[in-house]
Short mmCIF file of C-alpha atoms in Angstrom, two decimals:
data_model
loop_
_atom_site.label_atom_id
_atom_site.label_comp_id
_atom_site.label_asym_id
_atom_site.label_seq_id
_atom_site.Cartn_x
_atom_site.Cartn_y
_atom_site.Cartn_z
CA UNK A 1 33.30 35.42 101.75
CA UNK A 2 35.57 33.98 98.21
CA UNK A 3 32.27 36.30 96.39
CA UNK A 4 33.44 39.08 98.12
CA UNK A 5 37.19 39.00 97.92
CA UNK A 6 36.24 38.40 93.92
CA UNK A 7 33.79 41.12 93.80
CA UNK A 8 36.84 43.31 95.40
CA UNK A 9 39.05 42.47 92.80
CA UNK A 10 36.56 43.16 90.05
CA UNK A 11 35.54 46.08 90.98
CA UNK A 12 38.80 47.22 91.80
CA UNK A 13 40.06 46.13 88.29
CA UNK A 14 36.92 48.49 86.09
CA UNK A 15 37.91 51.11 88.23
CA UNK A 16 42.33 51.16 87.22
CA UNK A 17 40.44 50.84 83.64
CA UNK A 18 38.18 53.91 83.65
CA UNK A 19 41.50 55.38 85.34
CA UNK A 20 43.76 54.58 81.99
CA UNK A 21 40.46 55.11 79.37
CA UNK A 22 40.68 58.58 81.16
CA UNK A 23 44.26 59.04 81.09
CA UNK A 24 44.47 57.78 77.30
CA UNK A 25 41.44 60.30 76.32
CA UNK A 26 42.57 63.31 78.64
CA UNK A 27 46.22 63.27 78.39
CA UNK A 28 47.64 60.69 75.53
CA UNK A 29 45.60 61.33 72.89
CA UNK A 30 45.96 65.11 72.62
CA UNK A 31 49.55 64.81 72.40
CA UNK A 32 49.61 62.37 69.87
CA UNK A 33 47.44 64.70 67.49
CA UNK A 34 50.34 66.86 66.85
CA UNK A 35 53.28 66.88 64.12
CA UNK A 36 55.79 64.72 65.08
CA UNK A 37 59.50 66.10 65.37
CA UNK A 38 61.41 63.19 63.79
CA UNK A 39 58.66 63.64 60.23
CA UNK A 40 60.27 61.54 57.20
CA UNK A 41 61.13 63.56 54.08
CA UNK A 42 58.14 63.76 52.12
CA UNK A 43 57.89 64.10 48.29
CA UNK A 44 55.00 65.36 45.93
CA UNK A 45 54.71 65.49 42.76
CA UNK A 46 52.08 67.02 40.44
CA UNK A 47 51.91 67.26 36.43
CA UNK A 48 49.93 69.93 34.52
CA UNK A 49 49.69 68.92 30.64
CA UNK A 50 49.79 71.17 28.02
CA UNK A 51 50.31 73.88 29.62
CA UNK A 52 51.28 77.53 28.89
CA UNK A 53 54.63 78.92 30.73
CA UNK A 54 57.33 81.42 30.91
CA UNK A 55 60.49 80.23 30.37
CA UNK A 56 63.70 82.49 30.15
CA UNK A 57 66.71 80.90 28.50
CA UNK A 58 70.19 82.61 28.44
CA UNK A 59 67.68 86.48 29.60
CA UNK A 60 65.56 85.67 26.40
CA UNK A 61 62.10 85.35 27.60
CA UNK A 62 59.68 83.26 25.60
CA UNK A 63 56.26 81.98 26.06
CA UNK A 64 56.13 77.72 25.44
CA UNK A 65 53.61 74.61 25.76
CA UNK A 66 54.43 71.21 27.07
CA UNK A 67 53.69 69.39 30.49
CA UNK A 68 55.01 70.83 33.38
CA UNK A 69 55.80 68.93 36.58
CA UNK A 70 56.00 70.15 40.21
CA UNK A 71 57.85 68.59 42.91
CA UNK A 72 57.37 69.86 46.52
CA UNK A 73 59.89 68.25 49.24
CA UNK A 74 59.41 68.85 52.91
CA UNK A 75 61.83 67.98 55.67
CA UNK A 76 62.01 68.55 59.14
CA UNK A 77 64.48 71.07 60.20
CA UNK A 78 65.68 69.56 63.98
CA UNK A 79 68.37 72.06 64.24
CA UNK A 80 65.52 75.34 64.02
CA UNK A 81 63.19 73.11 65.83
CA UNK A 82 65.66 73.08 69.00
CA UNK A 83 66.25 76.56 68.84
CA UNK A 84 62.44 77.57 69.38
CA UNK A 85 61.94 79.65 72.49
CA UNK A 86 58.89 80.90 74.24
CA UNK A 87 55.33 80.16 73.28
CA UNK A 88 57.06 78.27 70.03
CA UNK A 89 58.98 76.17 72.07
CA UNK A 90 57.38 72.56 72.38
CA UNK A 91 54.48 73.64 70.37
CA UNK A 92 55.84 74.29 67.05
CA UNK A 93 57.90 72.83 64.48
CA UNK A 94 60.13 74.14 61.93
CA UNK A 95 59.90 72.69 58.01
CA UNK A 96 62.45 73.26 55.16
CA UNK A 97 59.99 73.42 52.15
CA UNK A 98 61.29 73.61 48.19
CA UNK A 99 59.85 73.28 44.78
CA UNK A 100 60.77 72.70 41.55
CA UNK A 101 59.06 73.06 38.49
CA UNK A 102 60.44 71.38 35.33
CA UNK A 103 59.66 70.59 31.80
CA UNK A 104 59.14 67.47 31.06
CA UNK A 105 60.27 66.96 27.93
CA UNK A 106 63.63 69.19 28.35
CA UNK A 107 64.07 68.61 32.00
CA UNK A 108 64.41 72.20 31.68
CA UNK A 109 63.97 73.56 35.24
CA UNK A 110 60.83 76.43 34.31
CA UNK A 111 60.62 77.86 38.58
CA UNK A 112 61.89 76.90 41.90
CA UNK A 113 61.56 78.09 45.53
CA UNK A 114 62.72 77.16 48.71
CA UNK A 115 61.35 78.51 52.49
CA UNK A 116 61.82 77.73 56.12
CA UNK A 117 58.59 78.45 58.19
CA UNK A 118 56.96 77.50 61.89
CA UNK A 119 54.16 75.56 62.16
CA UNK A 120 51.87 74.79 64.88
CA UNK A 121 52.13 71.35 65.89
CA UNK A 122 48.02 70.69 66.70
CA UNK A 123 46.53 72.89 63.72
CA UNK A 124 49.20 72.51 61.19
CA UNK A 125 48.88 76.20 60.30
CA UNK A 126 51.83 78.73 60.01
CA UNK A 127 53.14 80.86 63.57
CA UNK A 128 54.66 83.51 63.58
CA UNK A 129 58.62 83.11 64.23
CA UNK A 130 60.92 85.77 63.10
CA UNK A 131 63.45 83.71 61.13
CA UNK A 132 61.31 82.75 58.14
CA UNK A 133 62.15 82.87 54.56
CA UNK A 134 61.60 82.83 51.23
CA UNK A 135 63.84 82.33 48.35
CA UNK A 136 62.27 82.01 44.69
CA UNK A 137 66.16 82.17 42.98
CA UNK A 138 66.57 85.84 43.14
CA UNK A 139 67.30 86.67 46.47
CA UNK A 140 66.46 85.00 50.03
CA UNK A 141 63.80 87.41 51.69
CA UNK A 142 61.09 87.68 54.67
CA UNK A 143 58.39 86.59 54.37
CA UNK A 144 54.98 86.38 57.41
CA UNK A 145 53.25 83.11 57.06
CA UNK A 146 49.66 82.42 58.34
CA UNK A 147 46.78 80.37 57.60
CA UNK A 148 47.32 76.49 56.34
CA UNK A 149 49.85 75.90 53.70
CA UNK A 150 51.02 72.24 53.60
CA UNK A 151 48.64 70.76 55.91
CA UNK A 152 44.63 71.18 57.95
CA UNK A 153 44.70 70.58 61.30
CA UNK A 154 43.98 67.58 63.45
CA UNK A 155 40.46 66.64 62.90
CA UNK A 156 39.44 69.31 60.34
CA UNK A 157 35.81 70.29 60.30
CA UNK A 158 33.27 70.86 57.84
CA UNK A 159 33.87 74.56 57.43
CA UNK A 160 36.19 77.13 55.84
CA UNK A 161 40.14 78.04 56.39
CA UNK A 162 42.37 80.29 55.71
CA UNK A 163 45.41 78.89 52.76
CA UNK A 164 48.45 81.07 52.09
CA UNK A 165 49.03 81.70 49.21
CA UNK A 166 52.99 81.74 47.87
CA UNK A 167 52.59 84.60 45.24
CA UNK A 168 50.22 87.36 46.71
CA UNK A 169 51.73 87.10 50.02
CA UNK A 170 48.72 86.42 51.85
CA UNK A 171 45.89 83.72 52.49
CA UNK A 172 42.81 83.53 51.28
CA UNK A 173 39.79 81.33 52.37
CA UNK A 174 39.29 77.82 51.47
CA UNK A 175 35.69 76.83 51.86
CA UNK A 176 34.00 73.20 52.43
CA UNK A 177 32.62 72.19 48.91
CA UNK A 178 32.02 68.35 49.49
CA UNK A 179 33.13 64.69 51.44
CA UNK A 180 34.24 62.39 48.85
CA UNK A 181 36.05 59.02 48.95
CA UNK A 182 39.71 58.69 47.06
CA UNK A 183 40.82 55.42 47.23
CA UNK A 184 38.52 54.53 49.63
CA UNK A 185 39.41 56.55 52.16
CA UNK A 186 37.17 59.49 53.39
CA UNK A 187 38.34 63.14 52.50
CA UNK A 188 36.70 66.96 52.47
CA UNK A 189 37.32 68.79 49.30
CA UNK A 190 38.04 72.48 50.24
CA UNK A 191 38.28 74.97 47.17
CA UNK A 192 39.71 79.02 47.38
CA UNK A 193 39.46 80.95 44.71
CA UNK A 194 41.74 83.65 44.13
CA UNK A 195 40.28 86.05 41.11
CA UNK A 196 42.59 89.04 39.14
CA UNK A 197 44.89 89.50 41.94
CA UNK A 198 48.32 90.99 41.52
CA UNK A 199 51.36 89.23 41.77
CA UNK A 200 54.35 91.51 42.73
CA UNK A 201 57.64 91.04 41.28
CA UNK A 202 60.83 93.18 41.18
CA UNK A 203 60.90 96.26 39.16
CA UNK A 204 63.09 95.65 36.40
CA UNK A 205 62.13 91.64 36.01
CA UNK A 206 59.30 93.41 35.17
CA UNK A 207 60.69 95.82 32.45
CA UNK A 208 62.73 92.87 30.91
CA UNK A 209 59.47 91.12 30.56
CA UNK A 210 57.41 93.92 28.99
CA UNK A 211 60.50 94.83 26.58
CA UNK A 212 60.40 91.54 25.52
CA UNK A 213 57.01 90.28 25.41
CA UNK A 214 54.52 93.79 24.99
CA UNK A 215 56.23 95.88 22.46
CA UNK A 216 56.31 99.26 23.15
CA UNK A 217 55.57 98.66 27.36
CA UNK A 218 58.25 100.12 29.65
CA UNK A 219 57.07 98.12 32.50
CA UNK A 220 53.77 96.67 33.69
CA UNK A 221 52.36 94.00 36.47
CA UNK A 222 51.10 90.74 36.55
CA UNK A 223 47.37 89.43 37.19
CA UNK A 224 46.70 86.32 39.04
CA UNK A 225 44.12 83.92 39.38
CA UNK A 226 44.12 80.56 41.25
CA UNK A 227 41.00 77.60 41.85
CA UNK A 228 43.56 75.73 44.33
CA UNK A 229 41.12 72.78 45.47
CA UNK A 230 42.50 70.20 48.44
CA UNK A 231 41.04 67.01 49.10
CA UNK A 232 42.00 66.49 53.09
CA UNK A 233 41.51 62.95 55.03
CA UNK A 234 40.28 65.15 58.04
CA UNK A 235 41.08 62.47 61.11
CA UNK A 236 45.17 63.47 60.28
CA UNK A 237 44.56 66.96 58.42
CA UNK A 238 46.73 65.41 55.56
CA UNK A 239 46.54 66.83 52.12
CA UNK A 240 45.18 63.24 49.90
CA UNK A 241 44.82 64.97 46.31
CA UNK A 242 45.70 68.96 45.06
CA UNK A 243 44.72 70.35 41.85
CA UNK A 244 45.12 73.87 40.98
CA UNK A 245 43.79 75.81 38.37
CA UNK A 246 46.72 79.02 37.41
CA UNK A 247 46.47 81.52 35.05
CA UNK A 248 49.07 84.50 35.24
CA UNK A 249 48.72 87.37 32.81
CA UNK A 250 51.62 89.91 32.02
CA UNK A 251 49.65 93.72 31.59
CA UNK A 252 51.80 95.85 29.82
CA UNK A 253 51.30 99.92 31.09
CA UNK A 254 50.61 100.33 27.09
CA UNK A 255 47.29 98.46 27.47
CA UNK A 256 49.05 95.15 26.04
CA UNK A 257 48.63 91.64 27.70
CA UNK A 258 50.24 88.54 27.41
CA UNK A 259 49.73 85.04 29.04
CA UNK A 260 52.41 84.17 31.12
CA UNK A 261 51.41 80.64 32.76
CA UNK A 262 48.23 78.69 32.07
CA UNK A 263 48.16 75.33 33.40
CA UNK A 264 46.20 73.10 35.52
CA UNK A 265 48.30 70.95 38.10
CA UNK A 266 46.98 67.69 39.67
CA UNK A 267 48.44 65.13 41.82
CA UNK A 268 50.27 62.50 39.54
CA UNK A 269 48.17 58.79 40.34
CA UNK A 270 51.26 57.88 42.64
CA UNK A 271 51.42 60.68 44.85
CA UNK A 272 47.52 60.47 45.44
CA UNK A 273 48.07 56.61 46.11
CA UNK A 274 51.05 56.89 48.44
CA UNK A 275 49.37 60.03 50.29
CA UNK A 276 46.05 58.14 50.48
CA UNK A 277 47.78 54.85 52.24
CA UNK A 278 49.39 57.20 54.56
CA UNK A 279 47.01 59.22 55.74
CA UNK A 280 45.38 55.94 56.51
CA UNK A 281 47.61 54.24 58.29
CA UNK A 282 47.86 57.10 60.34
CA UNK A 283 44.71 57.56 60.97
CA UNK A 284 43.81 54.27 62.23
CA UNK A 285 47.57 54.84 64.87
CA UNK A 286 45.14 57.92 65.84
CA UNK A 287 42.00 56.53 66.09
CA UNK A 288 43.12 53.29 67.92
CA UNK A 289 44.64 56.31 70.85
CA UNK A 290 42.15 58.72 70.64
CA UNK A 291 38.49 56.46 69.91
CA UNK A 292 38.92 52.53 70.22
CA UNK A 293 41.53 52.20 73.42
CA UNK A 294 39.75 54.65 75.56
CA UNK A 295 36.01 53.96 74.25
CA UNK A 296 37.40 49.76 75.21
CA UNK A 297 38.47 50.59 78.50
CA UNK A 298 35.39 52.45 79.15
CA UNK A 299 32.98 49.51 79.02
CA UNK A 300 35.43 47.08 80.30
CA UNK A 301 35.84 49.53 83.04
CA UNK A 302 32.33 50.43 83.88
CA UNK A 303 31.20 46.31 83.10
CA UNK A 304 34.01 44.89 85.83
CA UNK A 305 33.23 47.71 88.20
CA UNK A 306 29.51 46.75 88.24
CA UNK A 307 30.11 43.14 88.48
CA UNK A 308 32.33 43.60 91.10
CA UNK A 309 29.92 46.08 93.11
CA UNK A 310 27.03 43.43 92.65
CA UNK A 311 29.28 40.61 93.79
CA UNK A 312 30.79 42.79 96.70
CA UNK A 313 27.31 44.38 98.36
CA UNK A 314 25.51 40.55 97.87
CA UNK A 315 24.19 39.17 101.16
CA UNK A 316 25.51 35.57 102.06
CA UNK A 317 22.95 33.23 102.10
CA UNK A 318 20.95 32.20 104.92
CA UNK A 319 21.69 28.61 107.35
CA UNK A 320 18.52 26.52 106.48
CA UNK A 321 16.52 26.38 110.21
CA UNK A 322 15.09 22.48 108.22
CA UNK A 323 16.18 19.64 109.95
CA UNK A 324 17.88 16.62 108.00
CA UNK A 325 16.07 14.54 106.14
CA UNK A 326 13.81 12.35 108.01
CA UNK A 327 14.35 14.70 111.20
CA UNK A 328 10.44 15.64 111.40
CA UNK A 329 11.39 19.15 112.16
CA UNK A 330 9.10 21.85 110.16
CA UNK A 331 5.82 19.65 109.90
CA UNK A 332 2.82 20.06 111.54
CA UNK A 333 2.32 17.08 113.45
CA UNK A 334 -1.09 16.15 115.29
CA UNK A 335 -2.73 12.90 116.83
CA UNK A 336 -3.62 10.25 114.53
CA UNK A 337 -7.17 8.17 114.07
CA UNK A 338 -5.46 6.29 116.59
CA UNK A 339 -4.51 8.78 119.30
CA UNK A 340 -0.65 8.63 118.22
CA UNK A 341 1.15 11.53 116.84
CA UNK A 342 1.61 10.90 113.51
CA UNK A 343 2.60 13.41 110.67
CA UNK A 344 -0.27 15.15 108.90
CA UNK A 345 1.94 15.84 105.38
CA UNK A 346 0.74 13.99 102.14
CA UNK A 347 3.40 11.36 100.86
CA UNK A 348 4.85 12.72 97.78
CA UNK A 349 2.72 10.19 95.51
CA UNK A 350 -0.63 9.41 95.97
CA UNK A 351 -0.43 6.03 94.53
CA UNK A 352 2.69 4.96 96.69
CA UNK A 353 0.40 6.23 99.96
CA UNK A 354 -0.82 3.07 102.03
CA UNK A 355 0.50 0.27 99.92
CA UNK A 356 2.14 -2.09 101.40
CA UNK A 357 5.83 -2.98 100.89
CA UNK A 358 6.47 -5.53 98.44
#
């Protein structure tokens, strides 16, 4: 009967913890793979040395060398966030994104840009949301976002995606080229190649530029090409390492060219570090949700639930029909040389058989 009422408990026990290993994989986990609304302000910073770059001082445009560095800052924007309605609402997130790009021996500020875009809260890719923006310093514009532009999704695969890029307009893919390990931690290396595509600026920027660096152009546009390569730890879909490979080319309608920006920029050592820690720690807040709690429960679960069965459905054990000891009942009794009943069972030793008592 106590077996029972044990085995009850038991199984009763592995069956509440395939209930939560359930719960935790079903319903937790994929709301915890999603961008959080309260993100911290996030910083990085990338260096290109040596470089080649534009640089306009009091309207006099001039072509210079030095190292270059890029700060991008992201920040949540709650208020935007609140506001989302519809589809958007619950399952997006609104970012303020800016830039800066500075000389580093001047401090001289080379570019900048600032935005406010939608992203999708699982897949970390851009939505649609008519109150975008874009503002590179001349004017604040609209702008449709798409693809992945500051993060991959939630467990990113081995395969190819779609990256906006800021100065066609448009994305282009990013294809799988490799795993490898940065700082220990696991990442896919994704590379997109943009080749000779043309960046579009406004009309007379454009004549300023060609008056001033292709003599005799009235105007002209400028080629682009980009190797952007992302290394991505792909349990959080968080960007570990970025290098990109730029090369913009002023083409004068007389024929003439000039090179307006070659540099290659890299994640400083820091930024790769600090990214690299977080991206870990975060993936092992995921993984402990999404793999080890439920995966835990499970085999508790299915180990207490067939202990408990076992101990539940055993049979109680038989009453002995044996007498006591010394009762005779259970031998085979018969009459003796003698003619008296007597038992017909061995003694237990031979040698103790027929002695007599000492």
């Amino acid at each position: 009967m106590r077996s029972r009422v044990i085995g009850t408990v038991l199984f009763g026990a592995g069956v509440l913890a395939l209930v939560f290993a359930a719960g935790l994989a079903f319903f937790v986990a994929p709301r915890v793979e999603r961008l959080p609304y309260d993100l911290d302000r996030t910083q990085s910073v990338a260096e290109a040395p040596n470089a080649r770059f534009l640089q306009i001082t009091d309207g006099k445009a001039e072509v210079n060398q030095g190292t270059l560095r890029s700060t991008v800052t992201v920040q949540p924007d709650v208020k935007e966030t609140a506001r989302l309605d519809g589809k958007l609402d619950g399952d997006a997130v609104v970012w303020l994104v800016g830039q800066e790009v500075v000389r580093t021996d001047t401090k001289a500020l080379i570019s900048a840009y600032s935005t406010s875009l939608a992203l999708d809260r699982k897949t970390g890719a851009a939505v649609r949301w008519d109150k975008q923006w874009l503002d590179t310093g001349n004017n604040r514009q609209r702008v449709d976002y798409s693809g992945q532009i500051y993060k991959f999704p939630f467990g990113t695969g081995k395969k190819t995606y779609d990256i906006f890029d800021r100065d066609i307009g448009t994305t282009q893919p990013a294809r799988f080229v490799k795993t490898e390990k940065i700082k220990g931690l696991e990442t896919y290396q994704f590379t997109q190649e943009i080749r000779d595509a043309r960046q579009e600026l406004p009309a007379d920027r454009l004549q300023i530029l060609a008056a001033q660096l292709l003599p005799g152009a009235t105007t002209g546009h400028v080629s682009y090409s980009n190797t952007r390569s992302v290394w991505v730890e792909p349990t959080t879909g968080q960007f570990v390492k970025v290098q990109e490979t730029q090369n913009k080319t002023l083409v004068g309608d007389n024929g003439q060219k000039a090179v307006i920006l070659d540099a290659v920029f890299t994640y400083t050592d820091d930024t790769i570090a600090r990214s690299a820690d977080t991206a870990a720690a975060n993936r092992q807040r995921l993984q402990l949700v999404t793999v080890y709690a439920p995966v835990g429960l499970l085999v508790v679960g299915l180990a207490l639930t067939a202990v408990g069965l076992a101990m539940t459905l055993r049979r109680p054990r038989a009453a002995s029909v044996d007498g006591g000891p010394g009762s005779g009942r259970g031998r085979h009794t018969g009459p003796g040389p003698d003619g008296s009943l007597a038992s017909t069972t061995p003694p237990a030793d031979p040698d103790l058989a027929g002695k007599p008592g000492r």
